[in-house]
mmCIF file of C-alpha atoms and ligand atoms in Angstrom:
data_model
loop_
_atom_site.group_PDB
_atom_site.id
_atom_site.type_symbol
_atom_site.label_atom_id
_atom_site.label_comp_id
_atom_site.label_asym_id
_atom_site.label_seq_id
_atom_site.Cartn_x
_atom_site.Cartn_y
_atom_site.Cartn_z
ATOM 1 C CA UNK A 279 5.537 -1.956 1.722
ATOM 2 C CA UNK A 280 8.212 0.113 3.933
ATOM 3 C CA UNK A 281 10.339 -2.002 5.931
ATOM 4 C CA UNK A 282 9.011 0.002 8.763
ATOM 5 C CA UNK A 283 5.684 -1.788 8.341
ATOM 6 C CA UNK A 284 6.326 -5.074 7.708
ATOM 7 C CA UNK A 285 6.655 -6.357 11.116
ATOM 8 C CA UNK A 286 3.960 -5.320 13.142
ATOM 9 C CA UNK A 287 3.742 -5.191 17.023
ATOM 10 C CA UNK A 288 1.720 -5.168 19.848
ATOM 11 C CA UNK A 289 3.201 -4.899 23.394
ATOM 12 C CA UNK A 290 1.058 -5.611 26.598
ATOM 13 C CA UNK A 291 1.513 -3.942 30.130
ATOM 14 C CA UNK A 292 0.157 -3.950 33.214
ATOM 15 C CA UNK A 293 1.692 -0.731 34.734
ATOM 16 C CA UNK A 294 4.464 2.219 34.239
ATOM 17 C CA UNK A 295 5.629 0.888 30.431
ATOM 18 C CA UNK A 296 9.202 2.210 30.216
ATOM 19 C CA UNK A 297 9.891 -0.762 28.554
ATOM 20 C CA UNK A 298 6.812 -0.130 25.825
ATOM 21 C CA UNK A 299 8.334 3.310 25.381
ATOM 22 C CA UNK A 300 11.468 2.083 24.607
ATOM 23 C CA UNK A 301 10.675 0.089 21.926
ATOM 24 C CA UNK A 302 7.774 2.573 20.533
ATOM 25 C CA UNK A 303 11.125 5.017 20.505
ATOM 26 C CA UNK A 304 13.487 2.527 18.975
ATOM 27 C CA UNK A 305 11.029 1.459 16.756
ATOM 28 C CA UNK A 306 10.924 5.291 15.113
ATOM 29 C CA UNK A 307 14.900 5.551 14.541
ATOM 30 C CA UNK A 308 15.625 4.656 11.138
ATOM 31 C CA UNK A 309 16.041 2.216 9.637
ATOM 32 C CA UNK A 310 13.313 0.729 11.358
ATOM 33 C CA UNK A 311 12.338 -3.136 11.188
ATOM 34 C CA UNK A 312 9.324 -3.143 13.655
ATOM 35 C CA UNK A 313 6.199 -0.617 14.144
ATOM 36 C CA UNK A 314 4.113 -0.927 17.080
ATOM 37 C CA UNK A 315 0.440 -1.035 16.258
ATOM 38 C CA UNK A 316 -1.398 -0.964 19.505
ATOM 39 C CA UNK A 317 -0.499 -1.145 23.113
ATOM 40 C CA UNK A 318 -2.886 -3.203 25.467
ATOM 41 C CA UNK A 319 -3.265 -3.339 29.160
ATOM 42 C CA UNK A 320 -4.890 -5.560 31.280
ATOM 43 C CA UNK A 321 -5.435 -2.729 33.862
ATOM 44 C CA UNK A 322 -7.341 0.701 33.379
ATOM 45 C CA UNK A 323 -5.618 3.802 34.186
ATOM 46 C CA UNK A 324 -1.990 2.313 34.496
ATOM 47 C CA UNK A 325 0.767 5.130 33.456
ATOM 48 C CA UNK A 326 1.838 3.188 30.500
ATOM 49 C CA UNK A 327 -1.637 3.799 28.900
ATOM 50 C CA UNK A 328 -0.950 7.539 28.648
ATOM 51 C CA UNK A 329 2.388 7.176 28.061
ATOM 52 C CA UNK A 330 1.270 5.476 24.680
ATOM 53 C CA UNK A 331 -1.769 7.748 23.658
ATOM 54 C CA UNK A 332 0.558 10.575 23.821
ATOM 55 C CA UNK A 333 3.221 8.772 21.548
ATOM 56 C CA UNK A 334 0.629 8.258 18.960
ATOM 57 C CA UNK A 335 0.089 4.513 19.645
ATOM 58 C CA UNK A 336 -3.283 2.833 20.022
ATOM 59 C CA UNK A 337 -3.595 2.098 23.243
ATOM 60 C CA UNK A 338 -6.750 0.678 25.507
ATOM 61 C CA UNK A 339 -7.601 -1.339 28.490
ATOM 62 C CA UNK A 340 -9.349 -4.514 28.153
ATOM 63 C CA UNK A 341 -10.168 -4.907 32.174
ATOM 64 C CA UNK A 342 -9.645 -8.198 33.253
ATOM 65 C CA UNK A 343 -11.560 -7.469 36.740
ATOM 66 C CA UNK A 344 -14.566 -7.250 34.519
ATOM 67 C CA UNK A 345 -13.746 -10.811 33.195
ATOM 68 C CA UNK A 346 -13.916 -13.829 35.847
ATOM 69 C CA UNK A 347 -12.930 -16.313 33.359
ATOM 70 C CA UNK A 348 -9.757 -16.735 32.395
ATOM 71 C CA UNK A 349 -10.242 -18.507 28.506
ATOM 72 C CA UNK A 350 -13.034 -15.685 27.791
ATOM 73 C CA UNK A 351 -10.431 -12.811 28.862
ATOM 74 C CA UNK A 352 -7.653 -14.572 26.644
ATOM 75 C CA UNK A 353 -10.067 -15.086 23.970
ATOM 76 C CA UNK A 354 -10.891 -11.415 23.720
ATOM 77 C CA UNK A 355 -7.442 -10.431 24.284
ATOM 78 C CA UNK A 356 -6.076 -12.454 21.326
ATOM 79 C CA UNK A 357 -9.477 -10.984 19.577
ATOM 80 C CA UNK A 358 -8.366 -7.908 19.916
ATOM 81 C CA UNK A 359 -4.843 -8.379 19.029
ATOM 82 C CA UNK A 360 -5.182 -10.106 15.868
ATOM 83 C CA UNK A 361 -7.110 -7.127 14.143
ATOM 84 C CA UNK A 362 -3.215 -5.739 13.914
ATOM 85 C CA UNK A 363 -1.923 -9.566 12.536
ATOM 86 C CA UNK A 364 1.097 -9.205 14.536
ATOM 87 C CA UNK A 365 4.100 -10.220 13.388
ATOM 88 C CA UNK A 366 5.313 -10.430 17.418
ATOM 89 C CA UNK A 367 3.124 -9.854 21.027
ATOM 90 C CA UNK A 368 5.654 -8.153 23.382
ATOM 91 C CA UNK A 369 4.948 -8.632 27.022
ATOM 92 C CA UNK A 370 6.487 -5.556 28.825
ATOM 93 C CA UNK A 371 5.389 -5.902 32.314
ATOM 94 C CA UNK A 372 2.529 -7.792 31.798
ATOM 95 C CA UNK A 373 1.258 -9.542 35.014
ATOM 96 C CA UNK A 374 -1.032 -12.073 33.446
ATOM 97 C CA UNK A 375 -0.541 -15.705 33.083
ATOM 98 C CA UNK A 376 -1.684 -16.447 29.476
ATOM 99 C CA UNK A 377 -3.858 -19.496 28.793
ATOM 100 C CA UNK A 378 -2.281 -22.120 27.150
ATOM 101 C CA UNK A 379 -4.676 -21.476 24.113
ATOM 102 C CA UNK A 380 -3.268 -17.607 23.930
ATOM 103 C CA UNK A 381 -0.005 -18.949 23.618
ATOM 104 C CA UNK A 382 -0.856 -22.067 21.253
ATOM 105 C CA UNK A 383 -2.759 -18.912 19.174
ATOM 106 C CA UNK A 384 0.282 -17.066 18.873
ATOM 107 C CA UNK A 385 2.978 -19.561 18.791
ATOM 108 C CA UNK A 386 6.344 -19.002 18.207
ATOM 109 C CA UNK A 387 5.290 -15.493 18.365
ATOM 110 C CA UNK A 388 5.564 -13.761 22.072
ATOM 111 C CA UNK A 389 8.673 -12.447 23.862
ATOM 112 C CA UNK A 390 8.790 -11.486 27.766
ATOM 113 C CA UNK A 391 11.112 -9.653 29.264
ATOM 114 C CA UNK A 392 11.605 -11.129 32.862
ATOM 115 C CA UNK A 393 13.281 -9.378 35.844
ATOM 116 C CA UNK A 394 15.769 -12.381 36.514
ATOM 117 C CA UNK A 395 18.262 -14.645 34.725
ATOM 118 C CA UNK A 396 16.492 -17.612 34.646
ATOM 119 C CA UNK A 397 16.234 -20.400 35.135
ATOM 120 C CA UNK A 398 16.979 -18.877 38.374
ATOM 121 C CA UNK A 399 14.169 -16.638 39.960
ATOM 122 C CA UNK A 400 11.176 -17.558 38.225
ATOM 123 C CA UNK A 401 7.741 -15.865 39.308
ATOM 124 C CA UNK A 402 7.228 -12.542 40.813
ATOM 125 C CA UNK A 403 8.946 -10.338 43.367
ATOM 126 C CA UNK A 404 12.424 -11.443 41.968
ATOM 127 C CA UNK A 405 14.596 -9.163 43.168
ATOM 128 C CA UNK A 406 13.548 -9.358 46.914
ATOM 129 C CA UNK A 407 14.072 -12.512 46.937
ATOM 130 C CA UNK A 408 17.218 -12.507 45.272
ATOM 131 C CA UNK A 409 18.796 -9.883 47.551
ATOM 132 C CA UNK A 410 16.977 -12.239 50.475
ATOM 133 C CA UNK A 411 19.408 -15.290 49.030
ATOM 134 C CA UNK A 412 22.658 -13.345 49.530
ATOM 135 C CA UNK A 413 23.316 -13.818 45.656
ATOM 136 C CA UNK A 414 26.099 -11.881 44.292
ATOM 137 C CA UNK A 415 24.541 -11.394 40.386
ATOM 138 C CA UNK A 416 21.134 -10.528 39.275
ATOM 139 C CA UNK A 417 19.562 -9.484 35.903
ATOM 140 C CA UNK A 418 17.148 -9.937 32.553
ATOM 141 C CA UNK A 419 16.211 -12.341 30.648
ATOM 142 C CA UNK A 420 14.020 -12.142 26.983
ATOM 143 C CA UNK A 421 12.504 -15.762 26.280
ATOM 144 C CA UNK A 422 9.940 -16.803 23.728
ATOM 145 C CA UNK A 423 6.585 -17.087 25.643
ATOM 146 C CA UNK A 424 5.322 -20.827 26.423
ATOM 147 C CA UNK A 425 2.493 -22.492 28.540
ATOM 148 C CA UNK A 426 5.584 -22.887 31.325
ATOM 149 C CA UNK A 427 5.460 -19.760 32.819
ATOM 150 C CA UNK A 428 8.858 -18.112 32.536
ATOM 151 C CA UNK A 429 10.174 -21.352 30.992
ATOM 152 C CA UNK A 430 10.498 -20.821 27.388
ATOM 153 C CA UNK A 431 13.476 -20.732 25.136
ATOM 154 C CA UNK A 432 16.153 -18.090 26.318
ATOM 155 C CA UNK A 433 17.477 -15.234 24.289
ATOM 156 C CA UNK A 434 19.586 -12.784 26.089
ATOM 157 C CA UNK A 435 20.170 -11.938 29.079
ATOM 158 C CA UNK A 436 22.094 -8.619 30.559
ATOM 159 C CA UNK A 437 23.568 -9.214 34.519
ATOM 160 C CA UNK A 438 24.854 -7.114 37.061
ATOM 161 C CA UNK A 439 26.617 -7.658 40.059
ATOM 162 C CA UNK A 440 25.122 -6.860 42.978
ATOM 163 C CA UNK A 441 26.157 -3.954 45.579
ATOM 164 C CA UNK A 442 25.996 -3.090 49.205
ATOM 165 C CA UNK A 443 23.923 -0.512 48.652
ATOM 166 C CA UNK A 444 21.241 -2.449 46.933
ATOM 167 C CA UNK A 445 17.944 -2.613 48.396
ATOM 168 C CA UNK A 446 14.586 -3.825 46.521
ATOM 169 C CA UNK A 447 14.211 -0.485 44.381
ATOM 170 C CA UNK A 448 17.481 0.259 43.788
ATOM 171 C CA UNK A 449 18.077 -2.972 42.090
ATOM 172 C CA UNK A 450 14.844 -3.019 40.489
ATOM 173 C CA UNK A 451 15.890 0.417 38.864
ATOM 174 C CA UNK A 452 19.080 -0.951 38.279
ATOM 175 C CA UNK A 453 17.763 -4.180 36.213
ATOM 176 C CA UNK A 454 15.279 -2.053 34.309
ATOM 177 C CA UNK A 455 18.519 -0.012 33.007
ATOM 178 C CA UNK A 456 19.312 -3.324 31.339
ATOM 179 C CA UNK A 457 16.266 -4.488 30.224
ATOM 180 C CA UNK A 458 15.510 -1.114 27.870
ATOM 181 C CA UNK A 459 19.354 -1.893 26.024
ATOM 182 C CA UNK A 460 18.219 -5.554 25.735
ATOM 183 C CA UNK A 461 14.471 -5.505 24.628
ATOM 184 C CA UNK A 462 14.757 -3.592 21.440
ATOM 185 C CA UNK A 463 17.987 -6.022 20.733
ATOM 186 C CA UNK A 464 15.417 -8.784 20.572
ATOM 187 C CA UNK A 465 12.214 -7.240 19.121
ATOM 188 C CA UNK A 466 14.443 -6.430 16.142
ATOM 189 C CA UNK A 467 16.456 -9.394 15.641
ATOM 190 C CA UNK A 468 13.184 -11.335 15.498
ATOM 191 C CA UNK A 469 11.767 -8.802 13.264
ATOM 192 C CA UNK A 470 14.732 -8.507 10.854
ATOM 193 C CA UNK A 471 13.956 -12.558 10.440
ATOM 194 C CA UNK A 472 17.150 -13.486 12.440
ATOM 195 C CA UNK A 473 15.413 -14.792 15.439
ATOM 196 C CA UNK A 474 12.826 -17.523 15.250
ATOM 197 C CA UNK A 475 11.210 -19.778 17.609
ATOM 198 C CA UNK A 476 11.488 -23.334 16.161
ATOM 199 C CA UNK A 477 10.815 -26.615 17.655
ATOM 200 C CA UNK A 478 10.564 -25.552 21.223
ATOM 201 C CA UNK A 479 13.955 -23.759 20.798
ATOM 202 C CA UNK A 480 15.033 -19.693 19.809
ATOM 203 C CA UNK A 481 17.377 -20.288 17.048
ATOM 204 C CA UNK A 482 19.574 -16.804 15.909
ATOM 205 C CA UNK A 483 21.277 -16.548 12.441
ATOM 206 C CA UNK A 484 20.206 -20.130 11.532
ATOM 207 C CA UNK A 485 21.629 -22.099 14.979
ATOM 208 C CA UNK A 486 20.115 -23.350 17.871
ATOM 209 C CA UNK A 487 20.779 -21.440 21.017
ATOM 210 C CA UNK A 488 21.886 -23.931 23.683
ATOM 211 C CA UNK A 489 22.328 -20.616 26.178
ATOM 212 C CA UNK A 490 20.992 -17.456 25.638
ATOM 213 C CA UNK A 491 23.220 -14.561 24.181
ATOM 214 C CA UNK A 492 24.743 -12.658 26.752
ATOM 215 C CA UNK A 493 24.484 -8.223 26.529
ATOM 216 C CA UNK A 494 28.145 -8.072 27.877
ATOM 217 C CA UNK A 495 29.558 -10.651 24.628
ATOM 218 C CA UNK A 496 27.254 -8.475 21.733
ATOM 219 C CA UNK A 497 29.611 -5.724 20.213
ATOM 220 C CA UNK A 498 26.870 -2.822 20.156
ATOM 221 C CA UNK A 499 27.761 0.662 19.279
HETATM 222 N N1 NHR B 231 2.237 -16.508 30.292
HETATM 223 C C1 NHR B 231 2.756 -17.681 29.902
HETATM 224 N N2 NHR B 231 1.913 -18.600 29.433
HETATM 225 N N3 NHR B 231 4.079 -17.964 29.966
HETATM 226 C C2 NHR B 231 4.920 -17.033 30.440
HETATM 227 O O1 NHR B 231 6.210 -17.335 30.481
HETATM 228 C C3 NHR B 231 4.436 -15.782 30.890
HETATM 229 C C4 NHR B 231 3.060 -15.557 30.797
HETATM 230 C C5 NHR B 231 2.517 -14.334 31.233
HETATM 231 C C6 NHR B 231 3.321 -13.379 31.792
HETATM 232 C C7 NHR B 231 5.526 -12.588 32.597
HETATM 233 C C8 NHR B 231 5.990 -13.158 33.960
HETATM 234 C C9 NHR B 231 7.281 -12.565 34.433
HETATM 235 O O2 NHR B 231 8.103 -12.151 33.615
HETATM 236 C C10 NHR B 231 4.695 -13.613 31.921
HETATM 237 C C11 NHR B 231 5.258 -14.803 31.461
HETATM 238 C C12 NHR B 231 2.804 -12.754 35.954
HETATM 239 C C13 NHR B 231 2.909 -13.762 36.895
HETATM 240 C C14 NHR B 231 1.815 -14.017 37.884
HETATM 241 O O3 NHR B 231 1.957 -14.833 38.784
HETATM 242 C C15 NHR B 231 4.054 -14.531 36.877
HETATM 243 C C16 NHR B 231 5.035 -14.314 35.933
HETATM 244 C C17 NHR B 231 4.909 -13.319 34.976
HETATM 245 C C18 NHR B 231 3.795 -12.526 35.009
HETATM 246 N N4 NHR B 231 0.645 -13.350 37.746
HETATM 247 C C19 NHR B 231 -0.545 -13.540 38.570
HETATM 248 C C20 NHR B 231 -1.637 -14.279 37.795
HETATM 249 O O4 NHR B 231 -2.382 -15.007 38.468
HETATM 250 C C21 NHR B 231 -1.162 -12.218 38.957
HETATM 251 C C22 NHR B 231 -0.229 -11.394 39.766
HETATM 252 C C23 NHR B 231 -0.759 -10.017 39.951
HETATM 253 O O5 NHR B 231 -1.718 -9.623 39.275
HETATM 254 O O6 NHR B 231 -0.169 -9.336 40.779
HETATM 255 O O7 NHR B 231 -1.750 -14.118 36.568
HETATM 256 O O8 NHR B 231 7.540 -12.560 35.644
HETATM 257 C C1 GAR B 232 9.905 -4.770 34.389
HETATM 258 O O1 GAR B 232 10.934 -4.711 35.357
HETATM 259 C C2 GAR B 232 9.673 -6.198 33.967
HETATM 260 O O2 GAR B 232 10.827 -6.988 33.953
HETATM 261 C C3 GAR B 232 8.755 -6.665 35.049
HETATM 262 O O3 GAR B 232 7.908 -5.571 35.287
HETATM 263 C C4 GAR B 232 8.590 -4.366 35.016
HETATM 264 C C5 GAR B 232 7.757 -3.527 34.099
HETATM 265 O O4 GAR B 232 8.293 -2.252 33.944
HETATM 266 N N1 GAR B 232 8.010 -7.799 34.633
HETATM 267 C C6 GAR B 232 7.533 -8.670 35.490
HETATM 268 O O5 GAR B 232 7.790 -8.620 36.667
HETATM 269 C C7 GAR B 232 6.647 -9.700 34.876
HETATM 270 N N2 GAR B 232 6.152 -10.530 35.888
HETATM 271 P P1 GAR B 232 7.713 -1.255 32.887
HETATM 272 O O6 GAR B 232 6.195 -1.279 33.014
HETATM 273 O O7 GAR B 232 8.252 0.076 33.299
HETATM 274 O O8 GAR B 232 8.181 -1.675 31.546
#
């Protein structure tokens, strides 16, 4: 088997997907360590749909309007994922809480990408809230996927400070510049076999990470 193939993906979205096309594009450079199998959203119609078909990924909607209950929708969800045995789930602007039994199905096994550096700014509508605060940094983090939502293990994280000129969309813009140079940084470490989640922790090259890994210290070319 190619390289290429041995490390399966499937990323979930909600909306626009720049970050799934990043990684459906980094995943095509060669050498390769990841391919991503399908693309999922929980919302029909969302950009990032398209965006996929016309990449040559398998991509569908599995509505969760349609489902009331949340441990049916997970249950086809995860249903529908495993037919691709995933070596990794990639959230990418997915707006779903997963169940508890979603993430105990796929343990060890899902990165997010979160519009913050947490532990700081938890939940949704981060970076109004941030620029509400007066706070001077702002940024990304990628954290393995537990039932605590946005708490599990840190990665990396990318920050920037933040400037007069900021308002709500220009930083969100801003942030998403980091997040597509830090998600395929992640996807691949864990699917070159550097990155594992282990005992409630992310351990890199055979250590513990006590903090996550920080864009700024990596020397990338
Ligand atoms: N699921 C688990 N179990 N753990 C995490 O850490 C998760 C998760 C699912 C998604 C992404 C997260 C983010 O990066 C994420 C992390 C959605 C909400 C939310 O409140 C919060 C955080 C995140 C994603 N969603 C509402 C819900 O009831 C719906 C909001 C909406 O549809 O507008 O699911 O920020
Ligand atoms: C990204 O900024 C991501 O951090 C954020 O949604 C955006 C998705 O962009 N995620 C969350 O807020 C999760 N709650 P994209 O669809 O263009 O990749």
């Amino acid at each position: 088997m190619s390289k290429h193939a041995s490390c399966p993906i499937v990323v979930l979205i909600s909306g626009r997907g720049t970050n799934m096309r990043v990684l459906i594009e980094d995943s095509r450079r060669v050498p390769s360590s990841y391919a991503v199998a399908a693309v999922y959203s929980d919302k029909p119609g969302v950009a990032g749909l398209a965006t996929a078909a016309a990449l040559g990924v398998p991509a569908r909607a599995l509505d969760a309007s349609k489902i009331a209950d949340r441990a049916v929708y997970d249950e086809l969800l995860g249903d529908a994922i495993a037919q691709y045995s995933p070596s990794l789930v990639v959230l990418a602007g997915f707006m779903r809480i997963l169940s508890p039994a979603f993430v105990r199905r796929f343990e060890g096994r899902i990165l997010n990408i979160h519009p913050a550096l947490l532990p700081r700014y938890p939940g949704l509508h981060t970076h109004r809230r941030v620029l509400a605060a007066g706070e001077r940094e702002h940024g990304v983090t990628v954290h393995y996927v537990t039932a605590e939502l946005d708490g599990g293990p840190r990665i990396l994280q990318a920050a920037l400070a933040i400037e007069p000129e900021d308002n709500e969309s220009r930083l969100a813009a801003r942030v998403q510049g980091l997040e597509h140079q830090v998600y395929p940084v992640a996807v691949r470490w864990h699917c070159e076999g550097r990155l594992r989640y282990e005992a409630g922790a992310a351990w890199l090259d055979s250590a513990p990470l006590k903090e996550p890994l920080q864009l700024a210290d990596l020397n990338l070319t």
